Short mmCIF file of C-alpha atoms in Angstrom, two decimals:
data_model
loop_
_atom_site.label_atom_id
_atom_site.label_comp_id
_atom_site.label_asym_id
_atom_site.label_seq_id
_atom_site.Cartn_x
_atom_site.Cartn_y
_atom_site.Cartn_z
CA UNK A 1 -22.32 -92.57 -74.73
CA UNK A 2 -21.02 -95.93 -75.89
CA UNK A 3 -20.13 -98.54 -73.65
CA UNK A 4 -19.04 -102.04 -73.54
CA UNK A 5 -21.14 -104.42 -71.18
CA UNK A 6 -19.52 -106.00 -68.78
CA UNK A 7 -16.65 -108.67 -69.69
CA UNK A 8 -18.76 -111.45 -68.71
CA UNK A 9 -21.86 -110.63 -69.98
CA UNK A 10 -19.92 -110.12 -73.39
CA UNK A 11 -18.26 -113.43 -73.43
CA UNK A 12 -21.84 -115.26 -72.70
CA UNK A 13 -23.07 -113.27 -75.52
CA UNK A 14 -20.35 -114.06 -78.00
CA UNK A 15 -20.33 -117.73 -76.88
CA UNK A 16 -23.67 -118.61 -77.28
CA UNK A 17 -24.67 -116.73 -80.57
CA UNK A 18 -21.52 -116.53 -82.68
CA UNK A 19 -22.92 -114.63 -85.48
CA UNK A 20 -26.44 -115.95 -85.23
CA UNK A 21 -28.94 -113.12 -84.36
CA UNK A 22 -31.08 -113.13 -80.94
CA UNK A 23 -33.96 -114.86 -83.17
CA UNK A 24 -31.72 -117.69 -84.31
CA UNK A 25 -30.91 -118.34 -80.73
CA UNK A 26 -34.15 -118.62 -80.01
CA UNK A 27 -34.89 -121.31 -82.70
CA UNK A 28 -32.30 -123.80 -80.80
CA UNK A 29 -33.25 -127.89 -81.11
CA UNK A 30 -35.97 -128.33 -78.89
CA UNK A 31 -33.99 -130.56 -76.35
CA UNK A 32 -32.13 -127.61 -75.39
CA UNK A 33 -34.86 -125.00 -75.12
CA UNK A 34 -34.63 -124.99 -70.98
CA UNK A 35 -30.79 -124.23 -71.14
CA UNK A 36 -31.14 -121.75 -73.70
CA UNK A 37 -34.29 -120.39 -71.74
CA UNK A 38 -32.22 -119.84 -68.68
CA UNK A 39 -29.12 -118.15 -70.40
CA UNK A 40 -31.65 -115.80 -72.29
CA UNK A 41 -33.01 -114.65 -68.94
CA UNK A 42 -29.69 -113.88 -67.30
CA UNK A 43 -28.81 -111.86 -70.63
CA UNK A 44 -31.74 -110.05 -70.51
CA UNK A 45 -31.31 -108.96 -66.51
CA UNK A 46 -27.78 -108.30 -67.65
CA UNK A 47 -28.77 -106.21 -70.22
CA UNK A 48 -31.43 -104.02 -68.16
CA UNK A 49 -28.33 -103.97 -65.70
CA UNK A 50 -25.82 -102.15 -68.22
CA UNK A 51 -29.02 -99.70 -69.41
CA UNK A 52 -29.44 -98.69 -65.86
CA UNK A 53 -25.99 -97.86 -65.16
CA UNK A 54 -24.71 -96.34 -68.03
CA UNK A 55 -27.10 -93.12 -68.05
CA UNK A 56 -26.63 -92.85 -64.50
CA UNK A 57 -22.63 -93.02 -64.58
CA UNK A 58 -22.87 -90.47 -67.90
CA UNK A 59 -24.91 -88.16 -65.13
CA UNK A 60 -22.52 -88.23 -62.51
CA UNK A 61 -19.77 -87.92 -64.88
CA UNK A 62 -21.21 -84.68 -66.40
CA UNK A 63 -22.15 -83.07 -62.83
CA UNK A 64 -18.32 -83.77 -61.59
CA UNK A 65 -16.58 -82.07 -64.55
CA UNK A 66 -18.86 -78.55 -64.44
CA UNK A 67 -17.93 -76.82 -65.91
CA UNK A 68 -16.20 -78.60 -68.86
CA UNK A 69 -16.03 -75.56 -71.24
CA UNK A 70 -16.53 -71.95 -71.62
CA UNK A 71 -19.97 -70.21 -70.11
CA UNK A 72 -21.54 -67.17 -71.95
CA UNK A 73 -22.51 -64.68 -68.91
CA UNK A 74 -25.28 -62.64 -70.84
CA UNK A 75 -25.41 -58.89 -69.75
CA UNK A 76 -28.90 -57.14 -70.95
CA UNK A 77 -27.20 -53.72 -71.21
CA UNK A 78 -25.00 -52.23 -73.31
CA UNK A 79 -21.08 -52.72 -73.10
CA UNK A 80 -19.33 -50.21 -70.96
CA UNK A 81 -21.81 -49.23 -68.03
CA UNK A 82 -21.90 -50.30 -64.58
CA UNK A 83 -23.40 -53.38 -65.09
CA UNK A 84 -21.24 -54.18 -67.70
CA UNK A 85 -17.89 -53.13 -66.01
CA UNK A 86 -19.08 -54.98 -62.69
CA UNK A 87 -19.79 -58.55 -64.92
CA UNK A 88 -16.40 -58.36 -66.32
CA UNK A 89 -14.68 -58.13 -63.17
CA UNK A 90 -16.36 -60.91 -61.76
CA UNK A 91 -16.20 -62.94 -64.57
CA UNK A 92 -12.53 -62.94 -65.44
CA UNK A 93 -12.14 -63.93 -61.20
CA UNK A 94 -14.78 -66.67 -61.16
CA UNK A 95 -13.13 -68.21 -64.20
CA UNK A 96 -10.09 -68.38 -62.81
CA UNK A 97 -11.60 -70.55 -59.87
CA UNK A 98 -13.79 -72.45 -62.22
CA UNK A 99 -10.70 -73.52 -64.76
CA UNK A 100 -12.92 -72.19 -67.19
CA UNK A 101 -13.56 -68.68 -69.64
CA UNK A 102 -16.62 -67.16 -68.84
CA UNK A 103 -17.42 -64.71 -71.81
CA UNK A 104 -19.56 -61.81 -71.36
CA UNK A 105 -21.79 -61.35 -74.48
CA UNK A 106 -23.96 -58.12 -74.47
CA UNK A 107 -27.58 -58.16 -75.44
CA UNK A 108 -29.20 -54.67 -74.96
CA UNK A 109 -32.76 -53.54 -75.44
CA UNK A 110 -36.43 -53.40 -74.30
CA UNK A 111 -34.27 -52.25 -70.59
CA UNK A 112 -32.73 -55.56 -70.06
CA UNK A 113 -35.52 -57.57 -71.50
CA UNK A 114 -33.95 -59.30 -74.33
CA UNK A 115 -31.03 -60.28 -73.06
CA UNK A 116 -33.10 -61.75 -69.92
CA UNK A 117 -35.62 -63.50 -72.25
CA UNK A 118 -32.63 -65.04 -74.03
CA UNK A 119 -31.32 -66.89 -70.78
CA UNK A 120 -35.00 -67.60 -70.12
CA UNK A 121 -35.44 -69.90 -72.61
CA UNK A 122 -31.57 -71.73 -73.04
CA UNK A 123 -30.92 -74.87 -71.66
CA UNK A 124 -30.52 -75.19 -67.95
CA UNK A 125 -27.03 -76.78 -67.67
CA UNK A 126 -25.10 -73.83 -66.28
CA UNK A 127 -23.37 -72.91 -69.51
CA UNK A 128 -25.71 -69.70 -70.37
CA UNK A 129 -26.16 -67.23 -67.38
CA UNK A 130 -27.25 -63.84 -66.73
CA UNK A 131 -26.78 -60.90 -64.97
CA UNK A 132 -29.62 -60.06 -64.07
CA UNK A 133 -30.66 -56.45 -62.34
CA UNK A 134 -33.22 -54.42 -60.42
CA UNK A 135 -34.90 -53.85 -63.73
CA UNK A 136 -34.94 -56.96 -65.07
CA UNK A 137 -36.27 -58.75 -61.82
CA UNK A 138 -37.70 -56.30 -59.60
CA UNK A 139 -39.07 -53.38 -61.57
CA UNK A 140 -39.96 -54.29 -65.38
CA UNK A 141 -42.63 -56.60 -64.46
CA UNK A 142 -44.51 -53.78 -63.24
CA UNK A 143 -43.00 -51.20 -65.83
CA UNK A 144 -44.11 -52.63 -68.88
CA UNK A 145 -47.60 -54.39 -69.92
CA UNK A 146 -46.03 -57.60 -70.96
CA UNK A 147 -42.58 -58.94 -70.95
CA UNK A 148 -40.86 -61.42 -73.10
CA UNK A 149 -39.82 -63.52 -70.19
CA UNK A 150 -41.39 -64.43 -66.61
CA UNK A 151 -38.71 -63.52 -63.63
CA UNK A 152 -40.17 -65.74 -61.42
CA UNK A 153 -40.70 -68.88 -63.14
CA UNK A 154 -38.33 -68.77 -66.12
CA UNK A 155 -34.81 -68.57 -63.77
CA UNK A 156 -33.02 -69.67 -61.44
CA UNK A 157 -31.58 -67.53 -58.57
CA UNK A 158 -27.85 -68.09 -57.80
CA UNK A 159 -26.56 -64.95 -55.52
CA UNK A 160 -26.97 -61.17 -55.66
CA UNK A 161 -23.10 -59.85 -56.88
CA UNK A 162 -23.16 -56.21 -55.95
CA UNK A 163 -25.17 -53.42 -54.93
CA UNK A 164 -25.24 -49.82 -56.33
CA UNK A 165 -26.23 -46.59 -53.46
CA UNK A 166 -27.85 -43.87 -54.73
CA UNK A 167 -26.89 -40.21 -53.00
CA UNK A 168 -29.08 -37.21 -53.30
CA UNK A 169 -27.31 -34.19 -54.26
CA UNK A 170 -28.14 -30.78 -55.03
CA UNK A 171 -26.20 -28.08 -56.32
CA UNK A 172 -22.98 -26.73 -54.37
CA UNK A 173 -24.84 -23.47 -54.73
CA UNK A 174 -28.18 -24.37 -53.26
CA UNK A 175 -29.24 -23.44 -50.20
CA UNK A 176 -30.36 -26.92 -49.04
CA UNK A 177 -27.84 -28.00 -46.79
CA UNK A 178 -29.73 -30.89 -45.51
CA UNK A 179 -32.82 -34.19 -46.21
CA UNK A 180 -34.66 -31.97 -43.96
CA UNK A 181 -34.21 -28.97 -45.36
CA UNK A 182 -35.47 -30.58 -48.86
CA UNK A 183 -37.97 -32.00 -47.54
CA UNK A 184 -39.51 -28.78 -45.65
CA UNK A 185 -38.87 -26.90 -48.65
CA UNK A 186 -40.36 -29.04 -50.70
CA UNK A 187 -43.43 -29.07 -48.52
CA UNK A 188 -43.65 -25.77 -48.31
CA UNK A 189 -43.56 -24.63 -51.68
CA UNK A 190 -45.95 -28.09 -53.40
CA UNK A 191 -45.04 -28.74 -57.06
CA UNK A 192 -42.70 -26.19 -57.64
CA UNK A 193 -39.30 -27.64 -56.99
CA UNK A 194 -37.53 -30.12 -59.86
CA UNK A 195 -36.05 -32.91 -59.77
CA UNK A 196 -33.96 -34.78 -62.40
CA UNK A 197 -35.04 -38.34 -63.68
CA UNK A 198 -31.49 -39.76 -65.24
CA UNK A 199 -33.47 -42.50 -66.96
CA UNK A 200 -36.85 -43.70 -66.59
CA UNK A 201 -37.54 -46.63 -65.09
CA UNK A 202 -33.91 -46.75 -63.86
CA UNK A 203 -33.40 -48.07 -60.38
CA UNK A 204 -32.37 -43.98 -59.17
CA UNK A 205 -35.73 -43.03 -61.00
CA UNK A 206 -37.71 -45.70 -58.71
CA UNK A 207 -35.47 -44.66 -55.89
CA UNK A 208 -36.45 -40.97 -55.79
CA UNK A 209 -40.49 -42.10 -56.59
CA UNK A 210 -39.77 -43.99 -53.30
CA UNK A 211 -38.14 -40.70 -51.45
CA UNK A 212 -40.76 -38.40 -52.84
CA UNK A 213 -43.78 -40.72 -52.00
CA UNK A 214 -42.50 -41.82 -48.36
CA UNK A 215 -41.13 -38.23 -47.29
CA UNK A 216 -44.47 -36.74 -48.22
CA UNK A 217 -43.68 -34.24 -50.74
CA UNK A 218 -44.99 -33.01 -54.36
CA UNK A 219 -42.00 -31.93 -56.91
CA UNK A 220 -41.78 -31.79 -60.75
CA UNK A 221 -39.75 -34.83 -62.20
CA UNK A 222 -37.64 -33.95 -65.81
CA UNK A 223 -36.97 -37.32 -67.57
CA UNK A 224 -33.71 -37.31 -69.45
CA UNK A 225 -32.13 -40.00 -71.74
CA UNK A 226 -29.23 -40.60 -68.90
CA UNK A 227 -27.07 -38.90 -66.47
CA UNK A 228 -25.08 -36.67 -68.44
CA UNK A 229 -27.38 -33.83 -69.31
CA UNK A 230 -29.35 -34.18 -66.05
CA UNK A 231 -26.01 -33.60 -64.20
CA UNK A 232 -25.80 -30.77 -66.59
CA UNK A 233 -28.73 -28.77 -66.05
CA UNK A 234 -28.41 -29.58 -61.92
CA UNK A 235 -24.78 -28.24 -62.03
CA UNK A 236 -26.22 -24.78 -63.72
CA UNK A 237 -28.96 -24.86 -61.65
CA UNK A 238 -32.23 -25.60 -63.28
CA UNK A 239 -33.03 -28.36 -61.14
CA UNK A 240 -32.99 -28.39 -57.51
CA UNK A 241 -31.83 -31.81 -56.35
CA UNK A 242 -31.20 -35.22 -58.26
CA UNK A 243 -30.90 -38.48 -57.04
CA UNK A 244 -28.21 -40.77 -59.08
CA UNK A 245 -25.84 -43.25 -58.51
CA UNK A 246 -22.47 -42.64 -56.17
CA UNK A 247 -20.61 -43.78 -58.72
CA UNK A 248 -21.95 -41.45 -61.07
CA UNK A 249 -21.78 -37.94 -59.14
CA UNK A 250 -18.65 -39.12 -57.28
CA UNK A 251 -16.22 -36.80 -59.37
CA UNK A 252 -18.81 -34.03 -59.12
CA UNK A 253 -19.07 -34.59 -55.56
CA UNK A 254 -15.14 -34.62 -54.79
CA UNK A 255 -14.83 -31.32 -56.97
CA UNK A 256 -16.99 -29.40 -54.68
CA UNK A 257 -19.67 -28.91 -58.04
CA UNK A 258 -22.34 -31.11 -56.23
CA UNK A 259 -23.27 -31.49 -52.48
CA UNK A 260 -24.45 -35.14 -51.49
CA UNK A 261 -27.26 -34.86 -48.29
CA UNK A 262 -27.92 -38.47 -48.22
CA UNK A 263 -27.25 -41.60 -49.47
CA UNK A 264 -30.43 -44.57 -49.95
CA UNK A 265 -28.68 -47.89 -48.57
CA UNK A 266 -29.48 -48.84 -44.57
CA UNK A 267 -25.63 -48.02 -44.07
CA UNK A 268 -23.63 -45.08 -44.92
CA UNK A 269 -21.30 -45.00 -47.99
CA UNK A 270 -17.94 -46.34 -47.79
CA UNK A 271 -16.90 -43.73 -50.28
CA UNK A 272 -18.97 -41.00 -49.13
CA UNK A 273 -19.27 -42.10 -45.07
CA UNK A 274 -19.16 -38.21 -43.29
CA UNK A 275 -22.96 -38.65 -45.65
CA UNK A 276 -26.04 -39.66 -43.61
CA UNK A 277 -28.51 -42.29 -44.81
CA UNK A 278 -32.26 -41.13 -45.47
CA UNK A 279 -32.87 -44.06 -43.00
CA UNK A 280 -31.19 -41.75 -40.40
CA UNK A 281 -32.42 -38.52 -41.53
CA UNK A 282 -35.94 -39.21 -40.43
CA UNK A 283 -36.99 -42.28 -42.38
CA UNK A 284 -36.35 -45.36 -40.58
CA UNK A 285 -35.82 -48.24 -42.39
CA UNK A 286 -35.80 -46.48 -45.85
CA UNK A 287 -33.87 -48.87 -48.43
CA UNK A 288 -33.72 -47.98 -51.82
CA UNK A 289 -30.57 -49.14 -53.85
CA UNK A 290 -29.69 -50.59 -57.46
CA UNK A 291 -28.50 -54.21 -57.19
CA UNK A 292 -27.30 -56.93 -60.19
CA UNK A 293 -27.77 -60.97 -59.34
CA UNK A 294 -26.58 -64.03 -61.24
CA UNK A 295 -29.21 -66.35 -62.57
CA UNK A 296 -29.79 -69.55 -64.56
CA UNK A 297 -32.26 -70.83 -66.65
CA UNK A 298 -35.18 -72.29 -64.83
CA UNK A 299 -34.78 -76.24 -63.46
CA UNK A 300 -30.35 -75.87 -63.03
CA UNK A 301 -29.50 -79.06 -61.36
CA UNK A 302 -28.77 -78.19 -57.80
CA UNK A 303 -25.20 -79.20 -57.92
CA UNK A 304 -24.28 -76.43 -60.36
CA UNK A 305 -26.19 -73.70 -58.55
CA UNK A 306 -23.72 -74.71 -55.74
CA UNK A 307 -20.61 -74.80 -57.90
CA UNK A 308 -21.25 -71.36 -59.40
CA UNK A 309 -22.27 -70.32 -55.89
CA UNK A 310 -18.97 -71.50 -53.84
CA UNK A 311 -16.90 -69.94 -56.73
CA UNK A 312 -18.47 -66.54 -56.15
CA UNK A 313 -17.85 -66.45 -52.40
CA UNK A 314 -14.33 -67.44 -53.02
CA UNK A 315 -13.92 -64.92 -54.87
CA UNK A 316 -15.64 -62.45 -53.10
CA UNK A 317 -13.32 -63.28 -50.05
CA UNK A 318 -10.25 -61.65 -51.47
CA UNK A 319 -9.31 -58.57 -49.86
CA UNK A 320 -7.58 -57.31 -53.17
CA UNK A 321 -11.20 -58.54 -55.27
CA UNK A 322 -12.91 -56.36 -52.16
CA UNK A 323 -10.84 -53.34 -52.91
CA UNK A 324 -11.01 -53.56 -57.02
CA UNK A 325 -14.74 -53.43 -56.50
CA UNK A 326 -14.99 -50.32 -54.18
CA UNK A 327 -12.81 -48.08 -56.25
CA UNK A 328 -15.22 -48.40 -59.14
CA UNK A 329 -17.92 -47.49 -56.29
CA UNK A 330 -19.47 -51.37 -56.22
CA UNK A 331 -20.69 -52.20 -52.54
CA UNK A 332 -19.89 -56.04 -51.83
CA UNK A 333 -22.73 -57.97 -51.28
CA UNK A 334 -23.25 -61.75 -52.30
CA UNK A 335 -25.84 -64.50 -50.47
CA UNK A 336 -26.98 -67.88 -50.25
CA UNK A 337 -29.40 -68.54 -53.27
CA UNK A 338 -32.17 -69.21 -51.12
CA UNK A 339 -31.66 -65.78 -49.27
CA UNK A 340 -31.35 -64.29 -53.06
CA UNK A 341 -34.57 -65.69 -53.77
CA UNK A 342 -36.28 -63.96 -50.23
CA UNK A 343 -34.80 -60.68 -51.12
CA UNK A 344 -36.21 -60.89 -55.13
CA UNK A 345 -39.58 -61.40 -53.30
CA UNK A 346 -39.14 -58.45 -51.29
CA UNK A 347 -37.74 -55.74 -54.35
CA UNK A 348 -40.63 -57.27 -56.32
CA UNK A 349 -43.10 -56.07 -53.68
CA UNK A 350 -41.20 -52.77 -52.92
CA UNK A 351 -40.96 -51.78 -56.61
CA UNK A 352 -44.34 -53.16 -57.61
CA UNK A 353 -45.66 -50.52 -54.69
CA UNK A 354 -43.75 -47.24 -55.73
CA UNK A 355 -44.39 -47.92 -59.68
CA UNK A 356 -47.48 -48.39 -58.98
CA UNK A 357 -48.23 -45.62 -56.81
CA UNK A 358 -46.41 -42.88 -58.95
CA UNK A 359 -48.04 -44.43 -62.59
CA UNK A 360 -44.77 -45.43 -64.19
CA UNK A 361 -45.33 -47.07 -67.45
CA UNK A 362 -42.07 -47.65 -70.13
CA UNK A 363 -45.11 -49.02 -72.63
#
């Protein structure tokens, strides 16, 4: 940035050299060398003076106005899933408390990795953000032999923007009724009972791992390239339970086609609340839900990690935002980035244990 030094030190300068250069002051008559000795030590303070400020006043200026123009909100998925949907939402609302657009730009592949590997390496001024998942940070570190990006040390945490339950259901014409019943079933006839994989690798593939593996039992996973045909071949019967998102199964579940035994969050469903937790059903404790965060590039100045942050629970505040979110079967959840970066520790470890443990590899 260009800027004038002050009026005083400007008017000494024009003064004394005219249009002589700094050397041709220098050369003065030798009478007047203690004068001009003097005068070219308060120019040079001066001048340190005005190359002090002026980066620092450029710095202030630039951390007041953030965001001074439209921020690119990377998803790593492709454009019209949950993920997706969720971003846009919160996007167009942050924006509107920002004074700003924030575009979503989608950049699928390698199950969230490029997109995540993108943000990784932009610039860390709060213009380039991503939404990043239970894959992205919490599973694929563990899923895959080597990633394109580190989620620990290449981002910054900002907050956690929603959560996704899980519900285990099993056809409307099964006679499991209840967890227990599964599970005792399960147990009492190893190996022989099926279970549908939507995805693999998804967080309601790790979630099941993490039912099957805690509740003691031995079943037959079926891996399918998403929900649709897995809901398919549960609905007719070839499968004996599934474990998928609410928001997935909900119209199955409402038409009486699919019967939900238990959802994988600590607390019951809003949407689905007459449904008992696992937690309850003899599993204290048991947590095992999808989740999508906000994150920078690695080194965001502090002040703009609190901007984006305030925005978000602003938003999240509204009673009409609140309501928007559950009808699309998104649990509200934000927090502090520092408590975001205690809970990324924690999936980490709980992921890293259940992949692990059942030998998941994507590579």
């Amino acid at each position: 940035m260009n800027r004038e030094p002050p009026c005083g030190t400007k008017r000494v300068f024009q003064n004394i050299t005219g249009e002589l250069s700094m050397n041709q002051v220098f050369r003065i008559a030798q009478p007047r060398r203690g004068i001009v000795a003097r005068i070219a030590a308060a120019l040079a303070v001066a001048a340190a003076g005005v190359a002090i400020a002026v980066p620092g006043s450029a710095s202030a200026q630039e951390g007041d106005k953030y965001p001074s123009h439209p921020i690119r909100l990377i998803v790593p998925f492709a454009a019209g899933g949950g993920t997706d949907i969720q971003a846009r939402i919160v996007a167009q609302e942050v924006g509107k408390v920002l004074g700003q657009t924030i575009v979503v730009e989608n950049r699928p592949g390698a199950g969230g990795g490029i997109g995540a590997a993108f943000v990784g390496q932009a610039k860390p001024d709060g213009y380039t953000l991503l939404v990043g998942s239970t894959g992205t940070h919490g599973a694929n570190q563990f899923l895959y032999s080597k990633l394109p990006y580190d989620p620990v040390k290449d981002f910054t945490p900002i907050t956690v923007l929603a959560t996704f339950d899980n519900v285990v259901v099993v056809p409307e014409s099964s006679r499991i009724h209840t967890l227990k019943e599964l599970v005792d079933t399960a147990k009492a006839n190893p190996g022989k009972l099926n279970y549908g994989v939507t995805t693999v690798g998804s967080s309601a593939h790790l979630a099941v791992e993490k039912f099957n593996r805690d509740a003691g039992i031995k079943a037959s996973g079926v891996p399918y390239n998403g929900a649709g045909q897995a809901t398919t071949d549960l609905l007719a019967g070839r499968l004996d339970y599934m474990l998928d998102l609410v928001g997935t199964q909900i119209g199955n579940i409402k038409a009486g086609k699919l019967r939900p035994i238990a959802t994988t969050a600590l607390k019951r469903n809003a949407v689905l609340p007459e449904v008992p937790t696992i937690a309850e059903s003899g599993y204290p404790g048991f947590s095992a839900v999808g989740w999508v965060g906000l994150f920078g590039p690695a080194g965001m100045p502090q002040s703009t990690v609190d901007t984006l942050y305030k925005a978000i629970e602003k938003v999240y505040a509204s009673p009409d935002f609140q309501a928007t979110m559950r009808a699309r079967s998104f649990d509200i959840a934000y927090m502090p980035p520092a408590e975001f970066s205690r809970f990324l520790d924690s999936e980490r470890q709980k992921w890293g244990t259940v992949v692990r443990e059942s030998n998941i590899k994507l590579d």
